[in-house]
């Protein structure tokens, strides 16, 4: 039996890998991120290579909100209007690819836009201060129960 679920994956960022690029005439902070290693078991489910391979490229160009957006306590997709209004800081995912057994991508943060939001200013300050920051990818999935699975 399938059950739809929302899963959030989080990883620490190595500050030495953050760089700055000009894109579309605007300065961006580029934060490398890794997620979804093949075969990871997380939140009671396993994420096999074949399933990750089918969809990881769909992350390209998607919004990268600050935190996992919720509306009335329920997780929602980052492209929902209420999520954009409350969590968008001018960031999105670019350069999604496979690196070894993981999905690698970059969070591109439009600095000028980020400065117009409280969350964006907090992110910029954390990066400038070398404070710990994490990136995360939330996915919606249909869980399939596998009898006698390890």
Steps between C-alpha positions, in 0.01 A plus 500: 500500500638846409502787743591855401760659727718809526864438590759766588874434463759732657879535462762738645667743260877533468548880504822473299296382199265802489580736213355812338391528137330760286194362324253704298686816607453430873736365767417155634630294788550142374471232767598147391278231646478121491196288566345159444783249507404177326350242731467733799255385765327799655168566670413132481556466126776407260581711195643270233720621216241415232231716662733795559628474143146535361436843648802683641533722190159648580670704775661723233356852519274433798462749782720454807304655787637575843385204710239249394181692420190425700145627477292446813754244620502292183804486272438644154701524181734798472317627189167548680405868536482485880842334514650765273348782705636366829826324409645627171833682541599520133660155483464213258674177401743487206754266348336183626710192421621167632835494678593148597203347677338833596302783349696825494347841440561864572275741686523832314399790726427837339669723759307817413169315535612313814577832671132595468387212722571429867595139425727606215681749722543230766649260242744764370604582858550132585720449193699818569553395864591142415206377708379146434245481222324203346338437168218261457283348235139412564331249276148376462479129434269206493619239746473138401511246778732210423424180689800335665731790411822563690 
